[in-house]
């Protein structure tokens, strides 16, 4: 059984500084049988490859050039070091990499020389065929030099493997990284994009693969690298075969060593956006063939940045910024006096994480919903627009803070980077109420509760790890709710344009196609008419609204749900 260097640690956003050049050695304690392996990890980079500094001058996102410098130094100090990516390198990216087909991000990731990557849901933002083109380097894509793996995904075996075995250069210890991803991926994406894939239960698949690797002597160490909430899955890993767990997806850093009451292995999630570099250090006894000690830590971005910059990686960013600058600097709206923000979250250290809370209304979400209400037309001749505008929190990826009243295209791109089409569907009032009920997710509910709430059985694994995904609604909609009532019966009243919602009446709902197709497990949108679109993108629709109504746009001061 593994021993632990530290006793039970349950910490969110625990940051531990380490030297710029880690002083690790391949043998320790004068025991020739013990080798130390340093397994670094990044997750949910989302194209944040440039360094970010806050108003106090503290580096909050290390950026690719500094990250490359730090990892190079780490490998020099301990050749038995590698990097594993836990998914979502791309998608929902800042303007520059997003405009350039995410190629700058892939180029930076290639320079970091990872052993591989777990498949993230955002790698599938544009569908399986698009990911296949990217992996194969088809025009216009730069191919990654690493594999994507997820042992619980079936249907694209030519591009999605189960695991990668990395052999440590100095000790020749074989480390297998098994990929896994949550079953709720089809609900996070446009369901059309994952129709040909099957997402099986991940823990079962990863444990089974780990057992096979150990029993067939294909690996000495097994790391389960899960693109999902590591805290949720960590206790269920089979520690007879799994030696460590890496997580991601939820954009929150975690460190775990569960100890006596659970699995005695380490687990880690680095956070997001290169705001920290995860490190799992393992001591492996080559004679006993087992991990005898492990520890985890998160190296803060400002510590990584002290290393300096890799000039070759910086050159990648310089070229990309030059390419993107002209389009990004275009002003799309002027005269806007307010700032608009996403929901926030305070971690245990009291630090504010912008955009991390998707369970609340936000001034920016309200702005986007109003833009859809005002711009999505249902009758081209009369100019009549939809009855209700709706925006989901997960599609909003940056705050909107105009500079001297101006909003540039690059700013609007970073707010809505997915490039979803907008359109509308027609729903009954009863179906729209069900959509509102589906803001509460049933991931912790029993099968009986899911059935009682009206959740179809084929949606039972679509609920993710967030307890609520709040919808932002246009200004003409209000509702009340009681969270103590049963799932599916929490909405107590709804008004549209000041009138009670009529269950039998028909309402046109305008939003992005992701949501209207049932994304984020708002499956009752599928009860509506087929989505009508005109080829307009979300950010362009919002930009038109900002340009037309700039003088009258203010951040909403009152919530629409109480």
Coordinates of C-alpha atoms in Angstrom, one line a residue:
X1 CA 0.0 0.0 0.0
X2 CA 1.2 3.5 -0.8
X3 CA 2.5 5.7 2.0
X4 CA 1.9 9.4 2.2
X5 CA 4.3 12.2 2.7
X6 CA 1.6 14.4 4.0
X7 CA -1.6 13.6 6.0
X8 CA -5.1 14.3 4.6
X9 CA -5.2 17.5 2.6
X10 CA -8.5 18.8 1.3
X11 CA -7.7 22.2 -0.3
X12 CA -9.1 24.3 -3.1
X13 CA -6.6 26.7 -4.7
X14 CA -3.7 25.8 -2.4
X15 CA -0.6 27.4 -3.9
X16 CA 2.9 26.3 -3.0
X17 CA 5.9 28.1 -4.2
X18 CA 9.0 26.2 -5.5
X19 CA 12.3 27.4 -6.7
X20 CA 12.6 28.6 -10.3
X21 CA 14.9 25.7 -11.0
X22 CA 13.5 22.8 -9.0
X23 CA 16.3 20.9 -7.2
X24 CA 15.1 17.3 -7.8
X25 CA 17.3 14.3 -8.3
X26 CA 16.6 10.9 -9.8
X27 CA 17.8 9.1 -6.7
X28 CA 17.1 10.1 -3.2
X29 CA 17.8 9.1 0.4
X30 CA 20.9 7.2 -0.8
X31 CA 18.6 4.3 -1.8
X32 CA 19.6 3.2 -5.3
X33 CA 16.2 1.5 -5.6
X34 CA 14.2 4.7 -5.2
X35 CA 13.7 7.1 -8.0
X36 CA 11.6 10.3 -8.1
X37 CA 9.5 11.2 -11.0
X38 CA 8.0 14.7 -11.4
X39 CA 4.8 14.7 -13.3
X40 CA 3.7 18.2 -14.2
X41 CA 0.1 19.0 -15.3
X42 CA -1.9 21.8 -16.9
X43 CA -5.6 21.8 -17.6
X44 CA -8.1 24.1 -19.2
X45 CA -5.6 26.4 -20.8
X46 CA -8.3 27.6 -23.3
X47 CA -5.8 29.5 -25.4
X48 CA -4.5 31.6 -22.5
X49 CA -0.9 31.4 -23.8
X50 CA 0.1 35.1 -23.1
X51 CA 1.3 36.3 -19.8
X52 CA -1.2 38.3 -17.7
X53 CA -0.3 40.7 -14.9
X54 CA -2.8 42.2 -12.4
X55 CA -2.9 45.9 -11.3
X56 CA -0.4 45.2 -8.6
X57 CA 2.1 43.9 -11.0
X58 CA 1.7 40.2 -10.0
X59 CA 1.7 37.7 -12.8
X60 CA -1.6 35.8 -12.6
X61 CA -1.2 33.8 -15.8
X62 CA 2.3 32.6 -16.6
X63 CA 2.0 32.4 -20.4
X64 CA 3.6 30.0 -22.8
X65 CA 7.1 31.5 -23.0
X66 CA 7.6 31.4 -19.2
X67 CA 5.9 28.0 -18.9
X68 CA 8.3 26.6 -21.5
X69 CA 11.3 28.1 -19.6
X70 CA 10.2 26.6 -16.3
X71 CA 9.6 23.1 -17.7
X72 CA 12.9 23.1 -19.5
X73 CA 14.7 23.9 -16.3
X74 CA 12.7 21.2 -14.4
X75 CA 13.7 18.6 -17.0
X76 CA 17.3 19.6 -16.7
X77 CA 17.2 19.3 -12.9
X78 CA 15.4 15.9 -13.1
X79 CA 15.3 14.2 -16.5
X80 CA 12.5 12.0 -15.1
X81 CA 10.1 14.9 -15.5
X82 CA 7.2 15.2 -18.0
X83 CA 4.1 17.3 -18.6
X84 CA 0.6 15.9 -19.0
X85 CA -2.3 18.0 -20.3
X86 CA -5.8 17.3 -18.9
X87 CA -7.8 18.7 -21.8
X88 CA -9.4 21.9 -23.1
X89 CA -6.2 23.4 -24.5
X90 CA -8.4 25.1 -27.1
X91 CA -11.9 26.4 -27.3
X92 CA -13.4 29.5 -25.5
X93 CA -10.1 31.2 -26.2
X94 CA -8.9 34.8 -26.2
X95 CA -9.1 36.7 -29.5
X96 CA -5.7 36.1 -31.0
X97 CA -5.6 32.2 -30.9
X98 CA -9.3 32.0 -31.5
X99 CA -9.2 34.1 -34.6
X100 CA -6.2 32.0 -35.9
X101 CA -8.0 28.6 -35.7
X102 CA -6.4 27.9 -32.3
X103 CA -3.1 27.3 -34.1
X104 CA -0.9 29.5 -31.9
X105 CA -2.1 27.5 -28.8
X106 CA -1.2 24.2 -30.4
X107 CA 2.2 25.6 -31.4
X108 CA 2.8 26.6 -27.8
X109 CA 1.6 23.3 -26.5
X110 CA 3.9 21.5 -28.9
X111 CA 6.8 23.5 -27.6
X112 CA 6.0 22.4 -24.0
X113 CA 6.6 18.8 -25.2
X114 CA 3.8 17.1 -23.3
X115 CA 3.6 13.3 -23.0
X116 CA 0.0 13.6 -24.2
X117 CA -3.4 15.0 -23.4
X118 CA -6.7 13.8 -22.0
X119 CA -9.5 14.6 -24.4
X120 CA -11.4 17.7 -23.2
X121 CA -14.9 18.6 -24.2
X122 CA -13.7 21.7 -25.9
X123 CA -11.5 19.7 -28.3
X124 CA -14.9 18.7 -29.7
X125 CA -16.4 22.2 -30.0
X126 CA -16.5 21.9 -33.8
X127 CA -17.2 18.2 -34.0
X128 CA -15.3 14.9 -34.5
X129 CA -14.5 15.5 -38.1
X130 CA -12.9 18.9 -37.3
X131 CA -10.9 17.3 -34.5
X132 CA -9.7 14.7 -36.9
X133 CA -8.6 17.4 -39.3
X134 CA -6.8 19.2 -36.6
X135 CA -5.0 16.1 -35.3
X136 CA -4.0 15.2 -38.9
X137 CA -2.8 18.8 -39.6
X138 CA -5.3 19.3 -42.5
X139 CA -5.6 22.9 -43.7
X140 CA -5.9 25.3 -41.9
X141 CA -4.6 23.5 -38.8
X142 CA -1.3 23.0 -37.1
X143 CA -1.1 19.4 -35.9
X144 CA -0.4 18.6 -32.3
X145 CA 2.7 16.5 -31.6
X146 CA 0.9 14.6 -28.8
X147 CA -2.0 12.2 -28.6
X148 CA -5.5 12.7 -27.2
X149 CA -6.8 9.9 -25.0
X150 CA -10.1 9.0 -23.2
X151 CA -10.6 5.3 -22.3
X152 CA -14.3 5.7 -21.9
X153 CA -15.0 7.2 -25.4
X154 CA -15.9 5.0 -28.3
X155 CA -16.6 5.9 -31.9
X156 CA -13.4 7.7 -33.0
X157 CA -10.6 5.2 -32.2
X158 CA -8.5 6.5 -35.1
X159 CA -7.9 9.8 -33.2
X160 CA -8.8 9.1 -29.6
X161 CA -6.8 6.4 -27.8
X162 CA -7.1 5.0 -24.3
X163 CA -3.7 5.8 -22.8
X164 CA -0.2 6.9 -23.4
X165 CA 2.9 5.2 -21.9
X166 CA 5.8 7.5 -21.2
X167 CA 9.2 6.0 -20.3
X168 CA 11.2 8.2 -17.9
X169 CA 14.6 8.9 -19.6
X170 CA 16.9 8.3 -16.6
X171 CA 15.2 5.5 -14.7
X172 CA 13.3 3.9 -17.5
X173 CA 10.3 3.7 -15.3
X174 CA 7.1 3.3 -17.4
X175 CA 4.3 5.7 -16.6
X176 CA 0.9 5.2 -18.2
X177 CA -1.5 8.1 -18.4
X178 CA -5.1 6.9 -18.9
X179 CA -7.5 9.5 -20.2
X180 CA -11.1 9.8 -19.1
X181 CA -13.9 12.4 -19.6
X182 CA -17.3 13.0 -18.0
X183 CA -20.4 11.4 -19.5
X184 CA -22.1 14.8 -19.7
X185 CA -20.0 15.9 -22.7
X186 CA -23.0 15.7 -25.2
X187 CA -24.9 18.1 -23.0
X188 CA -22.0 20.6 -22.8
X189 CA -21.7 20.7 -26.6
X190 CA -24.1 21.0 -29.5
X191 CA -25.4 17.4 -29.4
X192 CA -25.0 17.2 -33.2
X193 CA -21.2 17.3 -32.7
X194 CA -21.0 14.2 -30.5
X195 CA -23.8 12.1 -32.2
X196 CA -21.3 9.5 -33.4
X197 CA -19.5 9.1 -30.1
X198 CA -20.4 7.0 -27.0
X199 CA -19.4 8.3 -23.6
X200 CA -19.2 5.3 -21.2
X201 CA -18.8 5.5 -17.4
X202 CA -15.3 6.8 -17.0
X203 CA -14.2 5.4 -13.6
X204 CA -15.0 1.9 -14.6
X205 CA -13.2 2.3 -17.9
X206 CA -10.1 3.8 -16.3
X207 CA -9.9 1.3 -13.5
X208 CA -10.3 -1.6 -16.0
X209 CA -7.5 -0.2 -18.2
X210 CA -5.2 0.4 -15.2
X211 CA -5.7 -3.2 -14.1
X212 CA -4.9 -4.5 -17.6
X213 CA -1.8 -2.3 -17.9
X214 CA -0.4 -3.6 -14.6
X215 CA -1.3 -7.2 -15.0
X216 CA 0.1 -7.3 -18.6
X217 CA 3.3 -5.6 -17.4
X218 CA 2.9 -2.7 -19.8
X219 CA 3.4 0.0 -17.1
X220 CA 5.0 0.4 -13.8
X221 CA 3.0 3.5 -12.7
X222 CA -0.6 4.4 -13.7
X223 CA -2.0 7.9 -13.6
X224 CA -5.7 8.4 -14.1
X225 CA -6.1 11.8 -15.9
X226 CA -9.7 12.8 -15.8
X227 CA -11.2 15.8 -17.6
X228 CA -13.8 16.3 -14.9
X229 CA -14.1 17.2 -11.3
X230 CA -11.2 15.3 -9.6
X231 CA -12.9 15.6 -6.2
X232 CA -15.9 13.7 -7.4
X233 CA -14.1 10.8 -9.0
X234 CA -11.0 10.5 -6.8
X235 CA -12.5 8.3 -4.1
X236 CA -13.6 5.7 -6.6
X237 CA -10.3 4.9 -8.3
X238 CA -8.9 1.4 -7.7
X239 CA -5.7 2.1 -5.8
X240 CA -4.5 -1.5 -6.4
X241 CA -3.7 -0.3 -9.9
X242 CA -4.0 3.5 -10.0
X243 CA -1.1 5.5 -8.4
X244 CA -2.3 9.1 -8.9
X245 CA -5.2 11.1 -10.3
X246 CA -5.1 14.3 -12.3
X247 CA -8.3 16.3 -12.9
X248 CA -9.7 19.3 -14.8
X249 CA -12.8 20.8 -16.5
X250 CA -14.2 22.8 -13.6
X251 CA -11.4 25.5 -13.7
X252 CA -10.7 25.2 -9.9
X253 CA -7.4 24.1 -8.5
X254 CA -7.5 21.2 -6.1
X255 CA -5.0 19.2 -4.1
X256 CA -6.0 15.9 -2.5
X257 CA -4.3 13.2 -0.4
X258 CA -7.2 11.4 1.1
X259 CA -5.5 9.2 3.6
X260 CA -7.0 6.7 6.0
X261 CA -10.7 7.1 5.1
X262 CA -10.2 6.8 1.3
X263 CA -7.7 6.1 -1.4
X264 CA -4.2 6.7 -0.2
X265 CA -2.9 8.3 -3.4
X266 CA -2.4 11.9 -4.5
X267 CA -4.7 13.8 -6.8
X268 CA -4.4 17.3 -8.4
X269 CA -6.0 19.7 -10.7
X270 CA -4.0 22.7 -11.8
X271 CA -6.8 25.2 -12.3
X272 CA -7.1 27.1 -15.5
X273 CA -5.4 29.5 -18.0
X274 CA -1.8 28.8 -16.9
X275 CA -2.6 30.4 -13.5
X276 CA -0.7 27.6 -11.9
X277 CA 1.4 24.6 -12.9
X278 CA 0.5 21.3 -11.1
X279 CA 3.2 19.0 -9.9
X280 CA 2.7 15.4 -8.7
X281 CA 6.0 14.0 -7.4
X282 CA 6.2 10.2 -7.0
X283 CA 8.8 8.1 -5.3
X284 CA 9.0 4.7 -7.0
X285 CA 10.8 1.6 -5.6
X286 CA 12.3 -0.2 -8.6
X287 CA 13.0 -3.3 -6.5
X288 CA 9.5 -3.6 -4.9
X289 CA 7.9 -2.2 -8.1
X290 CA 5.6 0.2 -6.3
X291 CA 5.1 3.8 -5.5
X292 CA 6.1 4.3 -1.9
X293 CA 5.5 8.0 -1.5
X294 CA 3.7 10.8 -3.3
X295 CA 3.0 14.5 -3.0
X296 CA 1.2 17.3 -4.9
X297 CA 1.6 21.0 -5.2
X298 CA 0.6 23.9 -7.4
X299 CA 3.3 26.2 -8.5
X300 CA 1.8 29.8 -8.8
X301 CA 2.0 31.7 -12.1
X302 CA 4.3 34.4 -10.7
X303 CA 6.8 31.7 -9.6
X304 CA 6.8 30.2 -13.0
X305 CA 7.3 33.6 -14.6
X306 CA 10.5 34.2 -12.6
X307 CA 12.2 31.8 -14.9
X308 CA 12.0 34.3 -17.8
X309 CA 10.9 33.6 -21.3
X310 CA 11.7 31.0 -24.0
X311 CA 12.5 33.2 -27.0
X312 CA 11.3 30.6 -29.5
X313 CA 7.9 30.4 -27.9
X314 CA 7.7 34.2 -27.6
X315 CA 8.3 34.4 -31.3
X316 CA 5.2 32.2 -31.9
X317 CA 3.1 34.8 -30.0
X318 CA 4.7 37.7 -31.7
X319 CA 3.9 36.4 -35.2
X320 CA 0.4 35.5 -34.1
X321 CA -0.3 38.9 -32.6
X322 CA 0.9 40.6 -35.7
X323 CA -1.5 38.5 -37.8
X324 CA -4.5 39.2 -35.6
X325 CA -4.0 42.8 -34.7
X326 CA -5.7 44.6 -37.6
X327 CA -9.0 42.7 -37.2
X328 CA -8.9 42.9 -33.4
X329 CA -8.5 46.6 -33.1
X330 CA -11.7 47.4 -35.1
X331 CA -14.1 49.4 -32.9
X332 CA -17.6 47.8 -33.1
X333 CA -19.4 50.2 -30.6
X334 CA -18.7 53.5 -28.9
X335 CA -20.3 55.5 -26.1
X336 CA -20.9 52.6 -23.7
X337 CA -20.5 53.9 -20.1
X338 CA -20.9 50.7 -18.0
X339 CA -18.9 47.6 -17.4
X340 CA -20.5 44.2 -17.7
X341 CA -19.3 41.2 -15.7
X342 CA -19.9 37.4 -15.3
X343 CA -20.7 35.6 -12.1
X344 CA -17.9 35.4 -9.6
X345 CA -16.7 32.9 -7.1
X346 CA -14.7 33.2 -3.9
X347 CA -12.3 30.4 -3.2
X348 CA -11.3 29.3 0.3
X349 CA -8.5 31.7 0.3
X350 CA -10.9 34.6 -0.3
X351 CA -9.7 35.2 -3.8
X352 CA -12.2 36.3 -6.4
X353 CA -12.4 34.1 -9.5
X354 CA -14.0 36.0 -12.3
X355 CA -16.5 34.1 -14.3
X356 CA -16.2 31.0 -12.2
X357 CA -19.8 31.1 -10.9
X358 CA -22.3 29.9 -13.5
X359 CA -25.0 29.5 -11.0
X360 CA -26.0 33.2 -10.8
X361 CA -27.4 35.9 -13.0
X362 CA -24.8 38.4 -14.3
X363 CA -24.9 41.8 -15.8
X364 CA -23.1 40.5 -18.9
X365 CA -25.4 37.6 -19.3
X366 CA -28.3 40.0 -19.1
X367 CA -26.8 42.2 -21.8
X368 CA -26.4 39.3 -24.2
X369 CA -29.9 38.0 -23.5
X370 CA -31.2 41.5 -24.3
X371 CA -29.2 41.7 -27.4
X372 CA -30.8 38.4 -28.7
X373 CA -34.3 39.7 -27.8
X374 CA -33.7 42.9 -29.8
X375 CA -31.8 41.5 -32.8
X376 CA -33.1 38.0 -33.6
X377 CA -35.9 38.5 -36.1
X378 CA -38.8 36.2 -36.6
X379 CA -40.5 38.2 -39.4
X380 CA -38.1 39.7 -42.0
X381 CA -40.8 42.0 -43.4
X382 CA -42.1 43.5 -40.2
X383 CA -38.9 43.3 -38.3
X384 CA -40.6 41.5 -35.4
X385 CA -38.1 40.0 -33.0
X386 CA -38.4 37.0 -30.6
X387 CA -40.5 37.1 -27.5
X388 CA -37.7 36.0 -25.2
X389 CA -33.9 36.2 -25.3
X390 CA -31.9 33.6 -23.4
X391 CA -28.1 33.2 -22.8
X392 CA -26.3 30.5 -20.9
X393 CA -23.4 31.3 -18.6
X394 CA -21.0 28.8 -20.0
X395 CA -21.0 30.6 -23.4
X396 CA -19.7 33.8 -21.8
X397 CA -15.9 33.6 -21.4
X398 CA -14.7 37.1 -20.5
X399 CA -16.0 40.3 -18.9
X400 CA -16.8 43.3 -21.1
X401 CA -15.1 46.4 -20.0
X402 CA -15.1 49.2 -22.7
X403 CA -12.1 51.4 -23.0
X404 CA -13.1 55.0 -23.0
X405 CA -16.6 53.8 -24.1
X406 CA -15.2 51.8 -27.0
X407 CA -15.7 48.0 -27.6
X408 CA -13.3 46.4 -30.0
X409 CA -13.9 43.3 -32.0
X410 CA -11.2 41.4 -30.0
X411 CA -13.1 42.3 -26.8
X412 CA -16.4 41.0 -28.2
X413 CA -14.7 37.9 -29.5
X414 CA -13.3 37.1 -26.1
X415 CA -16.8 37.5 -24.5
X416 CA -18.3 35.0 -27.0
X417 CA -15.4 33.0 -28.6
X418 CA -17.3 30.0 -29.8
X419 CA -18.8 31.6 -32.9
X420 CA -22.2 30.0 -32.4
X421 CA -25.0 30.9 -34.8
X422 CA -28.0 32.6 -33.3
X423 CA -31.6 31.6 -34.1
X424 CA -34.9 30.9 -32.6
X425 CA -37.3 28.1 -31.7
X426 CA -41.0 28.2 -30.8
X427 CA -41.9 26.6 -27.4
X428 CA -45.1 26.3 -25.5
X429 CA -45.2 28.1 -22.2
X430 CA -45.2 24.8 -20.4
X431 CA -42.0 23.7 -22.2
X432 CA -40.3 27.0 -21.4
X433 CA -41.2 26.5 -17.7
X434 CA -39.5 23.1 -17.9
X435 CA -36.4 24.7 -19.4
X436 CA -36.3 27.0 -16.3
X437 CA -36.7 24.0 -14.1
X438 CA -33.6 22.4 -15.8
X439 CA -31.3 25.1 -14.4
X440 CA -31.0 22.9 -11.3
X441 CA -28.8 19.9 -12.2
X442 CA -29.5 16.5 -10.8
X443 CA -26.0 15.1 -10.7
X444 CA -26.4 14.1 -7.0
X445 CA -30.0 13.0 -7.3
X446 CA -31.2 9.4 -7.2
X447 CA -32.5 7.7 -10.3
X448 CA -36.0 7.9 -8.7
X449 CA -35.6 11.7 -8.2
X450 CA -34.4 12.1 -11.8
X451 CA -37.4 10.2 -13.1
X452 CA -39.8 12.1 -10.8
X453 CA -38.3 15.4 -12.2
X454 CA -39.2 14.3 -15.7
X455 CA -35.6 13.8 -16.8
X456 CA -35.5 11.2 -19.6
X457 CA -33.4 8.2 -18.8
X458 CA -31.0 8.9 -21.7
X459 CA -30.2 12.2 -20.0
X460 CA -29.4 10.8 -16.6
X461 CA -25.6 11.0 -17.2
X462 CA -25.8 14.5 -18.7
X463 CA -25.9 16.6 -15.6
X464 CA -22.2 17.3 -14.9
X465 CA -20.8 18.4 -11.6
X466 CA -22.3 21.9 -11.2
X467 CA -25.5 22.0 -9.1
X468 CA -27.0 24.8 -11.1
X469 CA -26.5 26.5 -14.5
X470 CA -28.3 29.8 -14.4
X471 CA -30.0 31.1 -17.5
X472 CA -29.8 34.8 -18.2
X473 CA -33.1 36.1 -19.6
X474 CA -34.1 39.3 -21.5
X475 CA -35.4 42.2 -19.5
X476 CA -39.1 41.4 -20.2
X477 CA -39.1 38.1 -18.3
X478 CA -39.4 37.5 -14.5
X479 CA -39.9 34.4 -12.4
X480 CA -40.0 33.3 -8.8
X481 CA -38.7 30.0 -7.4
X482 CA -38.5 27.9 -4.3
X483 CA -35.3 25.9 -4.1
X484 CA -36.6 23.7 -1.2
X485 CA -39.2 22.1 -3.5
X486 CA -38.7 18.9 -5.4
X487 CA -36.6 18.9 -8.6
X488 CA -38.9 19.8 -11.6
X489 CA -41.3 21.8 -9.4
X490 CA -39.3 24.8 -8.2
X491 CA -40.5 27.5 -10.5
X492 CA -43.5 29.1 -8.8
X493 CA -44.4 31.9 -11.2
X494 CA -43.3 33.3 -14.6
X495 CA -44.3 36.5 -16.3
X496 CA -43.5 37.7 -19.9
X497 CA -44.1 41.3 -20.7
X498 CA -45.9 41.7 -17.4
X499 CA -48.3 38.9 -18.1
X500 CA -48.4 35.4 -16.5
X501 CA -46.8 32.7 -18.7
X502 CA -49.6 30.8 -20.6
X503 CA -48.8 27.1 -20.6
X504 CA -50.7 26.7 -23.8
X505 CA -49.4 29.7 -25.7
X506 CA -46.5 29.7 -28.1
X507 CA -43.4 31.8 -27.4
X508 CA -40.4 32.4 -29.7
X509 CA -37.1 32.0 -27.9
X510 CA -33.9 33.5 -29.3
X511 CA -30.5 32.2 -28.4
X512 CA -27.4 30.4 -29.7
X513 CA -27.9 27.2 -31.5
X514 CA -25.9 25.4 -28.8
X515 CA -28.6 26.1 -26.3
X516 CA -31.6 25.7 -28.6
X517 CA -30.3 22.3 -29.6
X518 CA -30.4 21.2 -26.0
X519 CA -26.9 21.9 -24.9
X520 CA -25.9 22.1 -21.2
X521 CA -28.7 19.5 -20.6
X522 CA -31.5 22.0 -21.2
X523 CA -33.1 19.2 -23.2
X524 CA -36.7 20.7 -23.2
X525 CA -35.6 23.1 -25.9
X526 CA -35.8 20.1 -28.1
X527 CA -39.6 20.2 -27.6
X528 CA -39.7 23.3 -29.8
X529 CA -39.9 23.8 -33.5
X530 CA -36.7 23.2 -35.5
X531 CA -34.3 26.1 -34.9
X532 CA -34.4 28.8 -37.6
X533 CA -31.1 30.5 -38.3
X534 CA -29.9 33.2 -40.8
X535 CA -26.2 32.6 -40.6
X536 CA -25.6 35.3 -38.0
X537 CA -23.0 34.7 -35.2
X538 CA -23.5 35.4 -31.6
X539 CA -20.9 38.1 -31.2
X540 CA -21.9 39.8 -34.4
X541 CA -25.5 39.9 -33.2
X542 CA -24.4 41.4 -29.9
X543 CA -22.1 43.9 -31.6
X544 CA -25.0 45.1 -33.7
X545 CA -27.0 45.7 -30.6
X546 CA -24.2 47.5 -28.9
X547 CA -23.6 49.8 -31.9
X548 CA -27.3 50.6 -32.3
X549 CA -28.2 51.1 -28.6
X550 CA -24.9 52.3 -27.0
X551 CA -26.4 55.5 -25.6
X552 CA -29.1 53.6 -23.7
X553 CA -27.3 50.5 -22.5
X554 CA -26.8 50.2 -18.8
X555 CA -25.7 47.3 -16.6
X556 CA -28.9 45.7 -15.1
X557 CA -29.3 46.5 -11.4
X558 CA -32.0 44.0 -10.5
X559 CA -32.2 40.2 -10.9
X560 CA -35.0 38.7 -12.9
X561 CA -35.4 35.7 -10.6
X562 CA -36.1 35.7 -6.9

